[in-house]
PDB file of C-alpha atoms in Angstrom:
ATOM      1  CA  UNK A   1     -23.088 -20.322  -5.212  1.00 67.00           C
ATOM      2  CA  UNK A   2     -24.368 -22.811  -2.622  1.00 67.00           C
ATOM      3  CA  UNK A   3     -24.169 -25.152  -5.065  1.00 73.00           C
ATOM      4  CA  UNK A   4     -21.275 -24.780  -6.945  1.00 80.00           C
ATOM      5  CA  UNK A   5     -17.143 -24.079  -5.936  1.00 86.00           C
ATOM      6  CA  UNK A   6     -15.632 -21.566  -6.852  1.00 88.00           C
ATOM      7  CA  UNK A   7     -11.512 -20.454  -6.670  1.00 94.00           C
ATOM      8  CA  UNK A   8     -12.539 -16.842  -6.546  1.00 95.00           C
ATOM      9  CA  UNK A   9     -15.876 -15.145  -5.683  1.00 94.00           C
ATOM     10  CA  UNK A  10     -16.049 -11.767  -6.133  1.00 95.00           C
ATOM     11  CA  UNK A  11     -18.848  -9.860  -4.785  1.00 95.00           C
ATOM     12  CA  UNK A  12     -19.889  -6.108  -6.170  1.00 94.00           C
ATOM     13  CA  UNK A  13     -23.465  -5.260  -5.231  1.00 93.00           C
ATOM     14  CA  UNK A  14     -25.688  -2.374  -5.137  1.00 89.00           C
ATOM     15  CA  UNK A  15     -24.606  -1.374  -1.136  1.00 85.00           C
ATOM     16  CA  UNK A  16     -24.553  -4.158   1.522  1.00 90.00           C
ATOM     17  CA  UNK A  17     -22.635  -7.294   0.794  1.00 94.00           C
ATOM     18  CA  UNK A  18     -23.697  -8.875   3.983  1.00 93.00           C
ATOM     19  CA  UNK A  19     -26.582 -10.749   2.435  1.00 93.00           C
ATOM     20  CA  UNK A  20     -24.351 -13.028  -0.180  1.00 94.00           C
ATOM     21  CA  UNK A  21     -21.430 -13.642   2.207  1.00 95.00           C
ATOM     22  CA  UNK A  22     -22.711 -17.093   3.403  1.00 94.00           C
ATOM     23  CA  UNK A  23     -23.244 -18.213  -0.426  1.00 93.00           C
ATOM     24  CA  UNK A  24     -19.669 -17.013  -1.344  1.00 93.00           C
ATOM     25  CA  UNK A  25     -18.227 -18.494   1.741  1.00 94.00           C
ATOM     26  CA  UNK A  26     -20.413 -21.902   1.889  1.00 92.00           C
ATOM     27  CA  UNK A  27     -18.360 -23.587  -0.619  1.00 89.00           C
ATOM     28  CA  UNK A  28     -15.759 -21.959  -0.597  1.00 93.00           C
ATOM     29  CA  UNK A  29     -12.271 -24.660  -1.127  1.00 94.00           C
ATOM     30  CA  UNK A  30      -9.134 -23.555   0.999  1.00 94.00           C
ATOM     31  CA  UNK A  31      -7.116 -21.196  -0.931  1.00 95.00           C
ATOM     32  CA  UNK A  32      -9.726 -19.753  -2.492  1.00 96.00           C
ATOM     33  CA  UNK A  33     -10.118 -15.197  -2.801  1.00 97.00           C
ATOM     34  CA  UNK A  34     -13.105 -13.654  -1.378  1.00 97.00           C
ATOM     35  CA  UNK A  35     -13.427 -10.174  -3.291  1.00 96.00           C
ATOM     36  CA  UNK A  36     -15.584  -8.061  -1.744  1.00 96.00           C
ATOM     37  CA  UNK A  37     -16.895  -4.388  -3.271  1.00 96.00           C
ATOM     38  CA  UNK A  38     -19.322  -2.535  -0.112  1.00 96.00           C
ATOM     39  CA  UNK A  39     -20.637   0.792  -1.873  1.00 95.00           C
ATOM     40  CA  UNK A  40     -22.969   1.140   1.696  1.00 95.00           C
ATOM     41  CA  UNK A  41     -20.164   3.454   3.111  1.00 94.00           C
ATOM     42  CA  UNK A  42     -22.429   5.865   4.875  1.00 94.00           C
ATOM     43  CA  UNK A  43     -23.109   2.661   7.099  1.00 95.00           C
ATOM     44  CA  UNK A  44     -19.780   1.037   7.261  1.00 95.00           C
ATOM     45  CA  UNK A  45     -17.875   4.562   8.278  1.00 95.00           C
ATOM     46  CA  UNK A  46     -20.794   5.431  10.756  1.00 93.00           C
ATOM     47  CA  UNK A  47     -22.996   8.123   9.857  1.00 93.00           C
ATOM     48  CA  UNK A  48     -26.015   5.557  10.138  1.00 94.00           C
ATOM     49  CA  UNK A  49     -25.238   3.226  13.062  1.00 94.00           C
ATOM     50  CA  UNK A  50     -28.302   1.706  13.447  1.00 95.00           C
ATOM     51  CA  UNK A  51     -28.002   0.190   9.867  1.00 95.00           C
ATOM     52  CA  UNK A  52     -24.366  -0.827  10.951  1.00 95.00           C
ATOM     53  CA  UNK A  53     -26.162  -2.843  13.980  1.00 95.00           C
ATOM     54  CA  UNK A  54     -28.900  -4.271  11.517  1.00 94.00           C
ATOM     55  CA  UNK A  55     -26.709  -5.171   9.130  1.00 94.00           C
ATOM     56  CA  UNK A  56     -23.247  -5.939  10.753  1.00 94.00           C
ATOM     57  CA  UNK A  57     -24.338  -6.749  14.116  1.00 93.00           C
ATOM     58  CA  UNK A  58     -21.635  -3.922  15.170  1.00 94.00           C
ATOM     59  CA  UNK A  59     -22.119  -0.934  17.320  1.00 94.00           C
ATOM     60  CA  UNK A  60     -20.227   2.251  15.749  1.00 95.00           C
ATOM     61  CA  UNK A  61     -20.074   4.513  18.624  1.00 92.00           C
ATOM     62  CA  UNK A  62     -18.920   7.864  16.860  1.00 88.00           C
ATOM     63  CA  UNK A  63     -19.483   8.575  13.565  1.00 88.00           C
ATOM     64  CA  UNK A  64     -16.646   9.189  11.222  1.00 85.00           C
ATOM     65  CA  UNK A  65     -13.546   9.342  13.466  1.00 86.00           C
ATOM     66  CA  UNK A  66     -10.557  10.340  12.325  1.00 85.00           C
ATOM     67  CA  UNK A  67      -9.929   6.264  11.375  1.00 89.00           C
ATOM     68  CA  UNK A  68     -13.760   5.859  10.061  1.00 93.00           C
ATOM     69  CA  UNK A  69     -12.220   4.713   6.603  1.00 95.00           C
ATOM     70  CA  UNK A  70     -10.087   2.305   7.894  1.00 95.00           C
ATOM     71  CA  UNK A  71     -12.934   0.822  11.045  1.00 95.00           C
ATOM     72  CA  UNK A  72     -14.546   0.760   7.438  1.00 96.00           C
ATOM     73  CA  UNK A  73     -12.580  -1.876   6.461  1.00 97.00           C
ATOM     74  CA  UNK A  74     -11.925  -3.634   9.886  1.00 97.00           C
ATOM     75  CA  UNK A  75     -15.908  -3.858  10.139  1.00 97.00           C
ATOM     76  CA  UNK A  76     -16.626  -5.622   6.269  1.00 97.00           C
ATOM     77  CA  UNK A  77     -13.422  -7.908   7.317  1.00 98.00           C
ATOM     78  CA  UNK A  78     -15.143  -8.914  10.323  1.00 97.00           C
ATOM     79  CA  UNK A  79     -18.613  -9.343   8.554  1.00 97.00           C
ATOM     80  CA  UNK A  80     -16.543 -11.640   6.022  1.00 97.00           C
ATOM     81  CA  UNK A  81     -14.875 -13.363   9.057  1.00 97.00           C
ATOM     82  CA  UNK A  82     -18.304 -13.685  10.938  1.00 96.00           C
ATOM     83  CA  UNK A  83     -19.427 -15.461   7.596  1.00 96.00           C
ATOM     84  CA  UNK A  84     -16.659 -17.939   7.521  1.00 96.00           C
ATOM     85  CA  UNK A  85     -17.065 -18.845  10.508  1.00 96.00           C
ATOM     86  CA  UNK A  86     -20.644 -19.832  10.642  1.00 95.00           C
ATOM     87  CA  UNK A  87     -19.734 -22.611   7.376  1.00 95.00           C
ATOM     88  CA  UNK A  88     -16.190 -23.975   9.754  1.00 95.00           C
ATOM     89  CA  UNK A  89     -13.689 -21.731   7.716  1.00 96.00           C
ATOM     90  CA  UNK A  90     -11.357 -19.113   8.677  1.00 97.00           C
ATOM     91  CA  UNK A  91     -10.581 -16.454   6.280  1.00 98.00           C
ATOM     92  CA  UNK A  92      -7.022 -14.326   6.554  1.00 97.00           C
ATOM     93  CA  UNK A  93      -6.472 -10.733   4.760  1.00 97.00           C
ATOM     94  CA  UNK A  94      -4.887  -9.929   1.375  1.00 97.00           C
ATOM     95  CA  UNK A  95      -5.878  -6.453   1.380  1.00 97.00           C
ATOM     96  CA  UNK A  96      -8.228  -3.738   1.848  1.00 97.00           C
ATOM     97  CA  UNK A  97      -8.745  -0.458   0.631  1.00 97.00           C
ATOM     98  CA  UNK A  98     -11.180   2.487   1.330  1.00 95.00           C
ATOM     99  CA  UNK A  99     -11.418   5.275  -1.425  1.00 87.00           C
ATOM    100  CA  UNK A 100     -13.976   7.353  -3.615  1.00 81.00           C
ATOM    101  CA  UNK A 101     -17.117   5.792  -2.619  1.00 89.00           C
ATOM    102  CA  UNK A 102     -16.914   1.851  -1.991  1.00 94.00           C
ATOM    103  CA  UNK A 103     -14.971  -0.772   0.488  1.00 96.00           C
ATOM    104  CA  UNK A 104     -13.043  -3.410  -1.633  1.00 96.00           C
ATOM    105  CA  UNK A 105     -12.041  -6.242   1.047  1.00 97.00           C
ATOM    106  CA  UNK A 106      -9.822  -9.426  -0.690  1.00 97.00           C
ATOM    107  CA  UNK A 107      -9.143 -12.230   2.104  1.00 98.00           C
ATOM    108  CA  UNK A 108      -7.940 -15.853   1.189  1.00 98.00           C
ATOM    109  CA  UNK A 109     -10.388 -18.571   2.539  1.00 97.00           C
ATOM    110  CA  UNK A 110      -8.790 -21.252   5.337  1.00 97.00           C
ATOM    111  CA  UNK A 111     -10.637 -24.437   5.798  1.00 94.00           C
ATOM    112  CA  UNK A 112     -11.771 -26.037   9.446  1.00 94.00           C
ATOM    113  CA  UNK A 113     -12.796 -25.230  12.880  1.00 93.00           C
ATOM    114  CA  UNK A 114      -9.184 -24.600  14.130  1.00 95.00           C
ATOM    115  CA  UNK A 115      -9.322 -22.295  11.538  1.00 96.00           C
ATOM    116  CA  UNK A 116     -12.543 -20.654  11.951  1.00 96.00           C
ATOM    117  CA  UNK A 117     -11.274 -20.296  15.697  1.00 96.00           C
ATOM    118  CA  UNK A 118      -8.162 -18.769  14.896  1.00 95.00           C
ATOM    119  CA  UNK A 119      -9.996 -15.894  12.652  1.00 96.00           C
ATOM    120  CA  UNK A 120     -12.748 -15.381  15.166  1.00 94.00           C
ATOM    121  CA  UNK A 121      -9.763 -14.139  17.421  1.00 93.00           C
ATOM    122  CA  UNK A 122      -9.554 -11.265  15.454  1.00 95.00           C
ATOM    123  CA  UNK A 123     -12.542 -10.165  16.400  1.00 95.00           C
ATOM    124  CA  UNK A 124     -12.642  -7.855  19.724  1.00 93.00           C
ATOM    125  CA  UNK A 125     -14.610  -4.337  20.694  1.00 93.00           C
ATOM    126  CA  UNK A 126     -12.392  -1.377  20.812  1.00 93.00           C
ATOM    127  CA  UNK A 127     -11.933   2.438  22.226  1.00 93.00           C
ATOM    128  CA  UNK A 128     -10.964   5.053  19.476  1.00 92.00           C
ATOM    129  CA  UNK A 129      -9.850   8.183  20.413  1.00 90.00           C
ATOM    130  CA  UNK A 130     -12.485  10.774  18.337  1.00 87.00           C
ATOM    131  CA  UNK A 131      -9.161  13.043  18.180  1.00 85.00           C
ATOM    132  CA  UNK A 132      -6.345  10.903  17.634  1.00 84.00           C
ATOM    133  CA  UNK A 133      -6.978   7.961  16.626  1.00 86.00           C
ATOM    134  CA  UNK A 134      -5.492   5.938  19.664  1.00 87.00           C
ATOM    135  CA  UNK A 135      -7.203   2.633  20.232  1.00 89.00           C
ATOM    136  CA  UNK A 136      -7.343  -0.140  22.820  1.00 90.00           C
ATOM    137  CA  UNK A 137      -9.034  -3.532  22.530  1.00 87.00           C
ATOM    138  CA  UNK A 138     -10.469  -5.966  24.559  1.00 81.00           C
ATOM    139  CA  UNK A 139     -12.333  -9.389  24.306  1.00 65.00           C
ATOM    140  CA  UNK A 140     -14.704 -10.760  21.565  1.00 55.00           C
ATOM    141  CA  UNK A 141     -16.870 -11.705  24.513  1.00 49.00           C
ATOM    142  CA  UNK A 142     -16.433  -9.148  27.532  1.00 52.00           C
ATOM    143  CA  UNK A 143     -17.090  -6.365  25.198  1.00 50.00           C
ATOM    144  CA  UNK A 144     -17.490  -3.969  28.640  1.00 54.00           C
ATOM    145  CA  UNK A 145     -14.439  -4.560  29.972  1.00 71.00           C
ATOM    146  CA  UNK A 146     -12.092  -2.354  28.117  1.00 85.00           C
ATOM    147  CA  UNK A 147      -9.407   0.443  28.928  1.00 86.00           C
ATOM    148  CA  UNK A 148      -9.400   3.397  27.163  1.00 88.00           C
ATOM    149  CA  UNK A 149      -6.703   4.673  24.987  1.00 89.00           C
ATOM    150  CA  UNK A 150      -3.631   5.774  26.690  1.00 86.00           C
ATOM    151  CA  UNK A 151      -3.368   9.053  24.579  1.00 85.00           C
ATOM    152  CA  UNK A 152      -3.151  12.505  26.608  1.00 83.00           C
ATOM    153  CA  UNK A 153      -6.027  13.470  24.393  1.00 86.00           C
ATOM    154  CA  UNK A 154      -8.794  15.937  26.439  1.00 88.00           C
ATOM    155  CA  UNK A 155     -11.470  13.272  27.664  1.00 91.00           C
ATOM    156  CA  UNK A 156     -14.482  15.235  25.642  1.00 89.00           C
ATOM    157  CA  UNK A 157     -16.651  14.114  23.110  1.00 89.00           C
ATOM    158  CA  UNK A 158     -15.251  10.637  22.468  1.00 90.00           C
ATOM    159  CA  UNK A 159     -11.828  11.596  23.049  1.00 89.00           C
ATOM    160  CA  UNK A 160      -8.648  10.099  25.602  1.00 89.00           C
ATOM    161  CA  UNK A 161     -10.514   8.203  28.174  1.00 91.00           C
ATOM    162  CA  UNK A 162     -13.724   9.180  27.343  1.00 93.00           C
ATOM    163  CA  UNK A 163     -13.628   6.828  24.367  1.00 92.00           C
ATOM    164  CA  UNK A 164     -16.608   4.832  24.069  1.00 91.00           C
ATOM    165  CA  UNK A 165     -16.882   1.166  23.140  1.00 91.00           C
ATOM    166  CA  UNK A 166     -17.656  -0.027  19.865  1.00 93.00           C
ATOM    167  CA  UNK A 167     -17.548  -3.060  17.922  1.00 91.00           C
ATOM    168  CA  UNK A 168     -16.492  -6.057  17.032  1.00 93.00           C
ATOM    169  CA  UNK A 169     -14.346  -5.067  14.635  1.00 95.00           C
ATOM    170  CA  UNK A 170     -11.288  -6.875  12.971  1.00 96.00           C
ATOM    171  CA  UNK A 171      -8.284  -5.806  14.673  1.00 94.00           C
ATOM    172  CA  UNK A 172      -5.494  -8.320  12.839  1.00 94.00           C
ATOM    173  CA  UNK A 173      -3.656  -7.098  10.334  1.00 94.00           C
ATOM    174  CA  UNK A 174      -5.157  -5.847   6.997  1.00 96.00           C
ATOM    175  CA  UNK A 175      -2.566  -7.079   4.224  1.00 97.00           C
ATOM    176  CA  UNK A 176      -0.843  -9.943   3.159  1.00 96.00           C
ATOM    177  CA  UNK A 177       2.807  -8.434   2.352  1.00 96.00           C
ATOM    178  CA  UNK A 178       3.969 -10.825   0.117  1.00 96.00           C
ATOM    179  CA  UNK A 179       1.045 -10.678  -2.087  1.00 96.00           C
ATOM    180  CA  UNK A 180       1.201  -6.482  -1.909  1.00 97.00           C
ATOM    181  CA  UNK A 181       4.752  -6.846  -2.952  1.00 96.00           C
ATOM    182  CA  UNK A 182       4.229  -9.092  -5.654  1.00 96.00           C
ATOM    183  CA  UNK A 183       0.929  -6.883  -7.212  1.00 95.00           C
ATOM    184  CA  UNK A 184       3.422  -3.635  -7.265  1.00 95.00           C
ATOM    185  CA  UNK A 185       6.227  -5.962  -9.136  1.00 95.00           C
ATOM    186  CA  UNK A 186       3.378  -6.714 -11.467  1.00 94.00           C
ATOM    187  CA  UNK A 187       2.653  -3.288 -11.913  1.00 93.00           C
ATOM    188  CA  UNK A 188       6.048  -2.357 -12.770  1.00 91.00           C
ATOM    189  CA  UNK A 189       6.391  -4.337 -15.378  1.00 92.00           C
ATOM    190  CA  UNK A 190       7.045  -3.082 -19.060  1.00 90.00           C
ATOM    191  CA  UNK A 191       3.694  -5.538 -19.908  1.00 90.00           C
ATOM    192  CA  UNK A 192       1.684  -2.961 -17.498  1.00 88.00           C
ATOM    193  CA  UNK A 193       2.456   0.125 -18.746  1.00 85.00           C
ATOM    194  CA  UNK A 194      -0.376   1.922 -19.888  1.00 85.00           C
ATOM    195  CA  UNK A 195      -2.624  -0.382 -18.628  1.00 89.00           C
ATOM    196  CA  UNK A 196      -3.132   1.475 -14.765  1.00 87.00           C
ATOM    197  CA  UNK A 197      -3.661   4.848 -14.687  1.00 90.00           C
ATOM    198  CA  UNK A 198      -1.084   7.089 -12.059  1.00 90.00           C
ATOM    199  CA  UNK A 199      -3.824   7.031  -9.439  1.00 92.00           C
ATOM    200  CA  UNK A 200      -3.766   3.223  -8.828  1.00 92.00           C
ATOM    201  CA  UNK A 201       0.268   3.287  -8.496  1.00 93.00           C
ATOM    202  CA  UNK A 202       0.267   5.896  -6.142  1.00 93.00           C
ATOM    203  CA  UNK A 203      -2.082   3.742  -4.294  1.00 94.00           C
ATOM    204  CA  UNK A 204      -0.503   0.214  -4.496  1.00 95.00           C
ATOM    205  CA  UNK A 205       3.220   2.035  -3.233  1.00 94.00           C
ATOM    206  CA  UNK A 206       1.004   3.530  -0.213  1.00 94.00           C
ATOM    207  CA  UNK A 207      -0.391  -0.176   0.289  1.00 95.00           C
ATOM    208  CA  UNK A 208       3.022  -1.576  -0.320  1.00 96.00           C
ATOM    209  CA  UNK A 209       4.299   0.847   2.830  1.00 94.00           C
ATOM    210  CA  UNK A 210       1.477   0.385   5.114  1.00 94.00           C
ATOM    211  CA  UNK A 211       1.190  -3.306   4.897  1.00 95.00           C
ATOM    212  CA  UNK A 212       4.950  -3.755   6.508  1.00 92.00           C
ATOM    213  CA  UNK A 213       2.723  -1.866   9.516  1.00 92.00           C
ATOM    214  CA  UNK A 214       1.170  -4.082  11.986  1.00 84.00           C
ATOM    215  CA  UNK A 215      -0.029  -1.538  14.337  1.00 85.00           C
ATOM    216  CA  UNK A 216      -4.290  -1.597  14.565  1.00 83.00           C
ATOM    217  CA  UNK A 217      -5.430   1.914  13.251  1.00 84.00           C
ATOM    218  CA  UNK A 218      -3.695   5.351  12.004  1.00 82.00           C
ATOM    219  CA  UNK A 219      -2.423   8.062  14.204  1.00 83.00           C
ATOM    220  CA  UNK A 220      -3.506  11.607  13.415  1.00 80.00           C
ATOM    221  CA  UNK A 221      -1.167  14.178  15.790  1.00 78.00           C
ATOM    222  CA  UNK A 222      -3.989  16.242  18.093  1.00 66.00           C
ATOM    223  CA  UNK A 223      -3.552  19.798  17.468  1.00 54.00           C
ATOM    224  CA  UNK A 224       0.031  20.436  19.673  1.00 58.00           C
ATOM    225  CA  UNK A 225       1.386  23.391  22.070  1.00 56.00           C
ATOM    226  CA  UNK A 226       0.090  27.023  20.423  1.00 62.00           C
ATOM    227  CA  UNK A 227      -2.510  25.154  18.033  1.00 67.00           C
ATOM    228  CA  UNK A 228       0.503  24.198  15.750  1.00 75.00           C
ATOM    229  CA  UNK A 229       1.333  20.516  14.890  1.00 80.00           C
ATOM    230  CA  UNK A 230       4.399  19.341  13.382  1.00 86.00           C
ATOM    231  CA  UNK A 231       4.183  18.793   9.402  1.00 89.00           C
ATOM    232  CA  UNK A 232       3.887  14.813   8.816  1.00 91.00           C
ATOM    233  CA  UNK A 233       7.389  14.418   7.176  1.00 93.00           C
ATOM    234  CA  UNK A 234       8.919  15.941  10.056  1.00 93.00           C
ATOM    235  CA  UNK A 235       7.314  13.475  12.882  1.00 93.00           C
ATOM    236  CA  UNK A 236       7.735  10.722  10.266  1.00 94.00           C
ATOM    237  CA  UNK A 237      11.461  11.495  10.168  1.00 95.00           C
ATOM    238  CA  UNK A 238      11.674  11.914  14.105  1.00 95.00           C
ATOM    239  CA  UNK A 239      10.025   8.232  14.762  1.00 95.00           C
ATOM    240  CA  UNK A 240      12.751   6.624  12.062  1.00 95.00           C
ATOM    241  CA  UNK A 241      15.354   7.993  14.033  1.00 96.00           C
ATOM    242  CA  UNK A 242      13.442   6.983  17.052  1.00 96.00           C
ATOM    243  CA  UNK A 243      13.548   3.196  15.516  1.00 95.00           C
ATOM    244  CA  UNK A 244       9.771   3.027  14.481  1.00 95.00           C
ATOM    245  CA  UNK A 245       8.882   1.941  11.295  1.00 94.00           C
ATOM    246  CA  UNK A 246       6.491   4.614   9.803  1.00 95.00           C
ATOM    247  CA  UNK A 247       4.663   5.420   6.765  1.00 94.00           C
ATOM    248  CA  UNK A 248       2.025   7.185   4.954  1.00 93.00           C
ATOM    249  CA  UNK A 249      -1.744   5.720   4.834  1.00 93.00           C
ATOM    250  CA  UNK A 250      -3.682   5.791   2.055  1.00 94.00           C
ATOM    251  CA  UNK A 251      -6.635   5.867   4.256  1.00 94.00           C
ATOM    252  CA  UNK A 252      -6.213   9.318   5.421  1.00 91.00           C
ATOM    253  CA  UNK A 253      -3.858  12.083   3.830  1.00 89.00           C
ATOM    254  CA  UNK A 254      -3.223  13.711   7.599  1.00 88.00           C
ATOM    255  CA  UNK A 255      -2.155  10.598   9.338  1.00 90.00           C
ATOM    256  CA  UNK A 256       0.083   7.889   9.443  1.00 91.00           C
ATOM    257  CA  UNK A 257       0.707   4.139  10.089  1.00 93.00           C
ATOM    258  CA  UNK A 258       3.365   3.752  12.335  1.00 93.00           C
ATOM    259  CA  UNK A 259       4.543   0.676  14.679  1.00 93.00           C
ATOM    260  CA  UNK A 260       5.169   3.112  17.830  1.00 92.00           C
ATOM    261  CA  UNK A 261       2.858   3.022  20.684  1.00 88.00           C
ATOM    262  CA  UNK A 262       0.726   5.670  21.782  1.00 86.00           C
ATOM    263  CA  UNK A 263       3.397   7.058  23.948  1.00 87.00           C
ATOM    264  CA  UNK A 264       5.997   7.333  21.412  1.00 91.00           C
ATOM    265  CA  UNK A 265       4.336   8.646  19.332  1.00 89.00           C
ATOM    266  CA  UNK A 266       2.975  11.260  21.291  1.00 87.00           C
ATOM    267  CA  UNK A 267       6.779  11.936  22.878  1.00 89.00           C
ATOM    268  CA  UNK A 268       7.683  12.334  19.218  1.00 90.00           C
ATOM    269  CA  UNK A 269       5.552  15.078  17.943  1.00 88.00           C
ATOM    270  CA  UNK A 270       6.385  16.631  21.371  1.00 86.00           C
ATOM    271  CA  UNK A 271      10.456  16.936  20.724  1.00 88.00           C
ATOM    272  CA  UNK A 272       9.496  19.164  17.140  1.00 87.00           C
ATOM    273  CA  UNK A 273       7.961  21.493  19.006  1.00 80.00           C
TER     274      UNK A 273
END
């Protein structure tokens, strides 16, 4: 692959892809797909964080979060971005996706240093709530110097402002919504039928939903007044009629993507109770 260019690369080994990023990425023409298929997910969603540090040069400061499956994903994008980099390329997303048991990262290769600048700047250390989800970010280089999530979550164990640092991590957006759209359009087509199973078009709507989301990370609603918590329709419908665009994840089944900050959302699930 050093020696050679390829349009599309698409990487699928046996756990880590870290160690054939710079061969896919060396030669790598603008335009051209990096595919990537991580099956290492105990390291990528943190239950081994020293690995993560070996082999990502990222600290994972909690292990499996509410958002572990999507810091998944924002940790192989910034291995992939890290990569690009180091050859004077910038890389953007096209998607990413976390389910069963692997990481599948797609990003579309950009070519020189303004580039490779520009994607590095995606790159920061964060604070995740361990109950929420709520995240703040800081600098690529000051990784100290960060305030912690402005949730009202109880400051225990990782939670409100006793969120620890962690990182880097990608924290741009993870899809490219025009090419989302046009994979469901291809989906729907009479051509496709019987060629994806239900599973995958579930999926691909959820994608097509999310990626209209900017918003870094999911929100999960902390457990409310009385122990109860809204259902996830209901605060969906309340922050629509708030004037947030919201939606389902596919990353997690008890949260959701939404574009209102911390406060809103947290003012929302308050006014169902």
């Amino acid at each position: 692959m050093h020696e050679e260019t390829f349009e599309v690369s698409i990487l699928d080994p046996f756990g880590s892809v870290q160690p054939f990023l710079d061969a896919a990425l060396s030669r790598a023409p603008k335009g051209g797909l990096i595919e990537v298929c991580a099956t290492d997910v105990g390291v990528l969603y943190g239950t081994r964080p020293s690995i993560a540090a070996r082999h990502y040069h990222a600290h994972l400061a909690q292990k499996r979060p509410p958002c572990y499956r999507e810091r998944g994903v924002r940790l192989l994008y910034a291995a992939i971005a890290q990569a690009a980099g180091r050859h004077d390329r910038g890389v953007e997303p096209v998607y990413g996706i976390s389910t069963e048991h692997f990481c599948l990262a797609s990003m579309r290769v950009l070519r020189g240093a303004k580039a490779a600048d520009f994607t590095v700047g995606h790159l920061k250390a964060v604070k995740i709530c361990r109950s929420c989800g709520a995240a703040s970010k800081g600098s690529c280089t000051e990784v100290g110097i960060i305030e912690p999530p402005s949730c009202e979550c109880k400051p225990i164990d990782g939670a409100g402002t006793d969120a620890k640092t962690e990182g880097p991590l990608w924290v741009g957006p993870l899809y490219d919504l025009e090419t989302v759209n046009s994979m469901v359009e291809i989906a729907g087509l009479e051509e496709a039928k019987g060629l994806m199973s239900k599973e995958t078009l579930v999926l691909l709507q959820k994608l097509q939903e999310e990626a209209a989301i900017k918003n870094m990370f999911h929100r999960r609603p902390s457990v409310a007044a009385k122990g109860k918590t809204p259902k996830l329709t209901e605060i969906m419908g309340e922050l629509q009629r708030r004037g947030f665009r919201t939606a389902r994840t596919h990353f997690c089944a008890k949260s959701l993507k939404t574009e209102a900050s911390t406060q809103d959302f947290d003012a929302a699930v308050k006014a169902l109770l």
